């Protein structure tokens, strides 16, 4: 039985010199077998993706005038509008986003500006987080209650934020240049991977309550 559906950037979307970009939708079975379900063609390059609802995904783009876009299972594309979102194009690995369904909030990290944006898509309000504790932010994720984890590449730490954008804790994870972070559905286990030459690793952490 399939236990969840995942989405991943297809390899043809990895560079702007390809004429075709796509997203592969996959399922993972209980024995960790991965099955390709379908491929969605897109008009843009994307670097990471998360679910907004059962039919729609939200993605970070690169080499595109809109840094965040949506796409649904029928291939319909849309833009995400928010006053805090930077109005510019990014290159590969300069930005990342994720979506918190419980609060209808978009999280967006800007690597060059050392900034994390928390955009409430319901009210149109949000928070801009800049701190010397967050340097070269990479990917972000959120636990079910809304607490946010940010990979701070140059400080080699994981920064934990409240829903209001306040820094709650700095986690020394014993890893150089953390790049990606993810939580399981109930928020009890956290996975972090890094992106550095010769020292790539993945670590699993148990989250205490």
mmCIF file of C-alpha atoms in Angstrom:
data_model
loop_
_atom_site.group_PDB
_atom_site.id
_atom_site.type_symbol
_atom_site.label_atom_id
_atom_site.label_comp_id
_atom_site.label_asym_id
_atom_site.label_seq_id
_atom_site.Cartn_x
_atom_site.Cartn_y
_atom_site.Cartn_z
ATOM 1 C CA UNK A 1 0.000 0.000 0.000
ATOM 2 C CA UNK A 2 1.213 3.498 -0.793
ATOM 3 C CA UNK A 3 1.603 5.566 2.368
ATOM 4 C CA UNK A 4 2.178 8.994 0.888
ATOM 5 C CA UNK A 5 2.617 10.996 -2.279
ATOM 6 C CA UNK A 6 5.747 13.016 -2.829
ATOM 7 C CA UNK A 7 6.786 15.465 -5.499
ATOM 8 C CA UNK A 8 10.255 16.086 -6.815
ATOM 9 C CA UNK A 9 11.905 18.245 -9.417
ATOM 10 C CA UNK A 10 12.542 16.247 -12.555
ATOM 11 C CA UNK A 11 16.127 16.226 -13.835
ATOM 12 C CA UNK A 12 15.240 18.127 -17.007
ATOM 13 C CA UNK A 13 14.407 21.157 -14.855
ATOM 14 C CA UNK A 14 17.926 21.481 -13.483
ATOM 15 C CA UNK A 15 19.255 24.013 -15.967
ATOM 16 C CA UNK A 16 17.939 26.888 -18.036
ATOM 17 C CA UNK A 17 19.501 25.498 -21.199
ATOM 18 C CA UNK A 18 16.891 22.746 -21.470
ATOM 19 C CA UNK A 19 13.862 23.582 -23.584
ATOM 20 C CA UNK A 20 11.552 21.420 -21.459
ATOM 21 C CA UNK A 21 10.961 21.551 -17.719
ATOM 22 C CA UNK A 22 8.890 19.150 -15.666
ATOM 23 C CA UNK A 23 7.970 17.919 -12.198
ATOM 24 C CA UNK A 24 7.790 14.215 -11.395
ATOM 25 C CA UNK A 25 5.059 13.081 -8.986
ATOM 26 C CA UNK A 26 5.987 9.906 -7.133
ATOM 27 C CA UNK A 27 4.629 7.600 -4.468
ATOM 28 C CA UNK A 28 6.541 5.765 -1.744
ATOM 29 C CA UNK A 29 5.334 2.365 -0.571
ATOM 30 C CA UNK A 30 5.729 0.850 2.898
ATOM 31 C CA UNK A 31 8.851 -0.986 1.736
ATOM 32 C CA UNK A 32 10.317 2.329 0.438
ATOM 33 C CA UNK A 33 9.806 1.471 -3.226
ATOM 34 C CA UNK A 34 9.396 4.600 -5.346
ATOM 35 C CA UNK A 35 6.929 4.669 -8.240
ATOM 36 C CA UNK A 36 6.566 7.431 -10.821
ATOM 37 C CA UNK A 37 2.893 8.396 -11.049
ATOM 38 C CA UNK A 38 2.953 11.181 -13.596
ATOM 39 C CA UNK A 39 5.024 14.018 -14.979
ATOM 40 C CA UNK A 40 3.823 17.623 -15.146
ATOM 41 C CA UNK A 41 5.314 19.860 -17.813
ATOM 42 C CA UNK A 42 6.028 23.401 -16.653
ATOM 43 C CA UNK A 43 7.042 26.695 -18.226
ATOM 44 C CA UNK A 44 9.571 27.412 -15.475
ATOM 45 C CA UNK A 45 12.482 25.856 -13.561
ATOM 46 C CA UNK A 46 11.822 24.937 -9.933
ATOM 47 C CA UNK A 47 14.193 23.993 -7.138
ATOM 48 C CA UNK A 48 11.859 22.790 -4.363
ATOM 49 C CA UNK A 49 8.213 21.973 -3.948
ATOM 50 C CA UNK A 50 5.599 21.488 -1.215
ATOM 51 C CA UNK A 51 1.893 20.712 -1.099
ATOM 52 C CA UNK A 52 -0.693 23.449 -0.616
ATOM 53 C CA UNK A 53 -3.611 21.022 -0.725
ATOM 54 C CA UNK A 54 -4.525 17.698 -2.330
ATOM 55 C CA UNK A 55 -4.365 19.149 -5.845
ATOM 56 C CA UNK A 56 -1.942 22.098 -5.752
ATOM 57 C CA UNK A 57 1.766 22.531 -5.120
ATOM 58 C CA UNK A 58 3.832 25.614 -4.360
ATOM 59 C CA UNK A 59 7.352 25.872 -5.775
ATOM 60 C CA UNK A 60 10.455 28.062 -5.734
ATOM 61 C CA UNK A 61 11.592 29.104 -9.181
ATOM 62 C CA UNK A 62 14.872 30.195 -10.721
ATOM 63 C CA UNK A 63 15.539 32.130 -13.932
ATOM 64 C CA UNK A 64 11.926 33.344 -13.688
ATOM 65 C CA UNK A 65 10.473 36.763 -12.916
ATOM 66 C CA UNK A 66 8.247 35.301 -10.175
ATOM 67 C CA UNK A 67 10.230 33.669 -7.321
ATOM 68 C CA UNK A 68 7.276 31.533 -6.163
ATOM 69 C CA UNK A 69 4.605 29.876 -8.298
ATOM 70 C CA UNK A 70 1.861 27.266 -8.000
ATOM 71 C CA UNK A 71 0.975 24.300 -10.187
ATOM 72 C CA UNK A 72 -1.911 21.859 -9.842
ATOM 73 C CA UNK A 73 -2.337 18.248 -10.901
ATOM 74 C CA UNK A 74 -3.861 19.367 -14.202
ATOM 75 C CA UNK A 75 -0.739 21.401 -14.986
ATOM 76 C CA UNK A 76 -2.384 24.804 -14.435
ATOM 77 C CA UNK A 77 0.193 27.369 -13.284
ATOM 78 C CA UNK A 78 -0.327 30.425 -11.105
ATOM 79 C CA UNK A 79 1.539 33.166 -9.258
ATOM 80 C CA UNK A 80 1.774 33.754 -5.521
ATOM 81 C CA UNK A 81 1.190 37.395 -4.612
ATOM 82 C CA UNK A 82 2.388 38.912 -1.327
ATOM 83 C CA UNK A 83 3.782 42.348 -0.543
ATOM 84 C CA UNK A 84 6.815 40.915 1.271
ATOM 85 C CA UNK A 85 7.954 38.606 -1.524
ATOM 86 C CA UNK A 86 10.965 40.007 -3.409
ATOM 87 C CA UNK A 87 10.073 41.110 -6.917
ATOM 88 C CA UNK A 88 13.079 39.650 -8.720
ATOM 89 C CA UNK A 89 14.478 36.588 -10.434
ATOM 90 C CA UNK A 90 16.844 34.205 -8.675
ATOM 91 C CA UNK A 91 19.501 31.871 -9.972
ATOM 92 C CA UNK A 92 19.801 28.238 -8.917
ATOM 93 C CA UNK A 93 20.218 27.671 -5.137
ATOM 94 C CA UNK A 94 19.678 31.346 -4.182
ATOM 95 C CA UNK A 95 16.179 30.878 -2.751
ATOM 96 C CA UNK A 96 13.811 28.276 -1.353
ATOM 97 C CA UNK A 97 10.268 28.110 -0.031
ATOM 98 C CA UNK A 98 7.838 25.915 1.825
ATOM 99 C CA UNK A 99 4.179 26.173 2.800
ATOM 100 C CA UNK A 100 2.512 25.775 6.223
ATOM 101 C CA UNK A 101 -1.016 24.570 5.561
ATOM 102 C CA UNK A 102 -2.243 25.005 9.156
ATOM 103 C CA UNK A 103 -1.625 28.772 9.040
ATOM 104 C CA UNK A 104 -1.725 29.380 5.260
ATOM 105 C CA UNK A 105 1.793 30.786 5.505
ATOM 106 C CA UNK A 106 4.532 30.830 2.893
ATOM 107 C CA UNK A 107 8.148 30.675 4.092
ATOM 108 C CA UNK A 108 10.746 32.048 1.697
ATOM 109 C CA UNK A 109 14.520 32.256 2.193
ATOM 110 C CA UNK A 110 16.837 34.619 0.305
ATOM 111 C CA UNK A 111 20.409 33.318 0.416
ATOM 112 C CA UNK A 112 22.123 36.519 -0.738
ATOM 113 C CA UNK A 113 20.171 38.837 1.568
ATOM 114 C CA UNK A 114 20.450 36.605 4.686
ATOM 115 C CA UNK A 115 16.690 36.955 5.057
ATOM 116 C CA UNK A 116 13.705 34.728 5.753
ATOM 117 C CA UNK A 117 10.199 35.927 4.851
ATOM 118 C CA UNK A 118 7.069 34.645 6.622
ATOM 119 C CA UNK A 119 4.109 35.559 4.422
ATOM 120 C CA UNK A 120 0.574 35.093 5.727
ATOM 121 C CA UNK A 121 -1.402 34.418 2.548
ATOM 122 C CA UNK A 122 -4.740 34.988 4.308
ATOM 123 C CA UNK A 123 -4.175 38.401 5.887
ATOM 124 C CA UNK A 124 -1.456 39.641 3.553
ATOM 125 C CA UNK A 125 0.742 40.425 6.552
ATOM 126 C CA UNK A 126 3.939 38.749 7.643
ATOM 127 C CA UNK A 127 7.444 39.058 9.058
ATOM 128 C CA UNK A 128 10.880 39.744 7.606
ATOM 129 C CA UNK A 129 13.554 37.990 9.677
ATOM 130 C CA UNK A 130 17.146 39.224 9.542
ATOM 131 C CA UNK A 131 19.664 38.269 12.209
ATOM 132 C CA UNK A 132 23.367 37.622 12.619
ATOM 133 C CA UNK A 133 22.242 34.143 13.693
ATOM 134 C CA UNK A 134 20.903 33.463 10.176
ATOM 135 C CA UNK A 135 23.661 33.692 7.563
ATOM 136 C CA UNK A 136 23.142 32.315 4.052
ATOM 137 C CA UNK A 137 19.764 30.653 4.798
ATOM 138 C CA UNK A 138 18.971 27.597 2.732
ATOM 139 C CA UNK A 139 15.831 25.490 2.931
ATOM 140 C CA UNK A 140 13.197 25.791 5.622
ATOM 141 C CA UNK A 141 10.454 23.620 7.084
ATOM 142 C CA UNK A 142 7.741 23.880 9.721
ATOM 143 C CA UNK A 143 6.356 21.521 12.324
ATOM 144 C CA UNK A 144 2.572 20.986 12.600
ATOM 145 C CA UNK A 145 2.258 23.636 15.339
ATOM 146 C CA UNK A 146 3.916 26.251 13.145
ATOM 147 C CA UNK A 147 7.452 26.418 14.569
ATOM 148 C CA UNK A 148 9.938 26.989 11.747
ATOM 149 C CA UNK A 149 13.401 25.506 11.208
ATOM 150 C CA UNK A 150 15.910 27.317 8.975
ATOM 151 C CA UNK A 151 19.201 25.916 7.661
ATOM 152 C CA UNK A 152 21.813 28.625 8.333
ATOM 153 C CA UNK A 153 24.641 27.608 6.024
ATOM 154 C CA UNK A 154 27.487 29.851 7.172
ATOM 155 C CA UNK A 155 26.857 29.453 10.925
ATOM 156 C CA UNK A 156 26.512 25.659 10.495
ATOM 157 C CA UNK A 157 23.385 25.630 12.636
ATOM 158 C CA UNK A 158 19.641 25.053 12.516
ATOM 159 C CA UNK A 159 17.691 28.120 13.645
ATOM 160 C CA UNK A 160 14.258 27.612 15.219
ATOM 161 C CA UNK A 161 11.716 30.434 14.804
ATOM 162 C CA UNK A 162 8.315 31.082 16.328
ATOM 163 C CA UNK A 163 5.228 31.780 14.219
ATOM 164 C CA UNK A 164 5.895 35.480 14.882
ATOM 165 C CA UNK A 165 9.421 35.304 13.475
ATOM 166 C CA UNK A 166 11.222 35.381 16.843
ATOM 167 C CA UNK A 167 14.334 33.237 17.276
ATOM 168 C CA UNK A 168 13.528 30.536 19.831
ATOM 169 C CA UNK A 169 16.697 28.460 19.735
ATOM 170 C CA UNK A 170 19.938 27.864 17.841
ATOM 171 C CA UNK A 171 20.695 24.174 17.309
ATOM 172 C CA UNK A 172 24.282 23.023 16.857
ATOM 173 C CA UNK A 173 23.755 19.935 14.712
ATOM 174 C CA UNK A 174 27.396 18.938 14.218
ATOM 175 C CA UNK A 175 27.221 19.422 10.480
ATOM 176 C CA UNK A 176 28.927 21.868 8.132
ATOM 177 C CA UNK A 177 26.771 23.898 5.741
ATOM 178 C CA UNK A 178 23.273 22.486 6.415
ATOM 179 C CA UNK A 179 21.225 22.693 3.238
ATOM 180 C CA UNK A 180 17.865 20.922 3.580
ATOM 181 C CA UNK A 181 15.603 20.128 6.519
ATOM 182 C CA UNK A 182 12.356 18.184 6.789
ATOM 183 C CA UNK A 183 10.017 16.900 9.493
ATOM 184 C CA UNK A 184 7.783 13.847 9.420
ATOM 185 C CA UNK A 185 4.022 14.354 9.562
ATOM 186 C CA UNK A 186 3.663 14.276 13.354
ATOM 187 C CA UNK A 187 6.739 16.429 13.953
ATOM 188 C CA UNK A 188 8.638 13.849 16.012
ATOM 189 C CA UNK A 189 11.583 13.241 13.687
ATOM 190 C CA UNK A 190 13.680 15.767 11.823
ATOM 191 C CA UNK A 191 16.113 15.100 8.966
ATOM 192 C CA UNK A 192 18.908 17.478 7.955
ATOM 193 C CA UNK A 193 21.292 17.143 5.012
ATOM 194 C CA UNK A 194 24.218 19.334 4.052
ATOM 195 C CA UNK A 195 25.892 20.515 0.873
ATOM 196 C CA UNK A 196 29.658 20.747 1.132
ATOM 197 C CA UNK A 197 32.500 19.183 -0.806
ATOM 198 C CA UNK A 198 33.767 15.923 0.639
ATOM 199 C CA UNK A 199 31.629 16.008 3.803
ATOM 200 C CA UNK A 200 28.070 15.347 2.635
ATOM 201 C CA UNK A 201 25.866 13.633 5.192
ATOM 202 C CA UNK A 202 22.301 13.141 6.392
ATOM 203 C CA UNK A 203 21.351 13.219 10.069
ATOM 204 C CA UNK A 204 18.147 12.121 11.794
ATOM 205 C CA UNK A 205 17.042 13.824 15.020
ATOM 206 C CA UNK A 206 14.233 12.958 17.439
ATOM 207 C CA UNK A 207 12.226 16.037 18.414
ATOM 208 C CA UNK A 208 11.373 16.246 22.119
ATOM 209 C CA UNK A 209 8.146 17.841 23.352
#
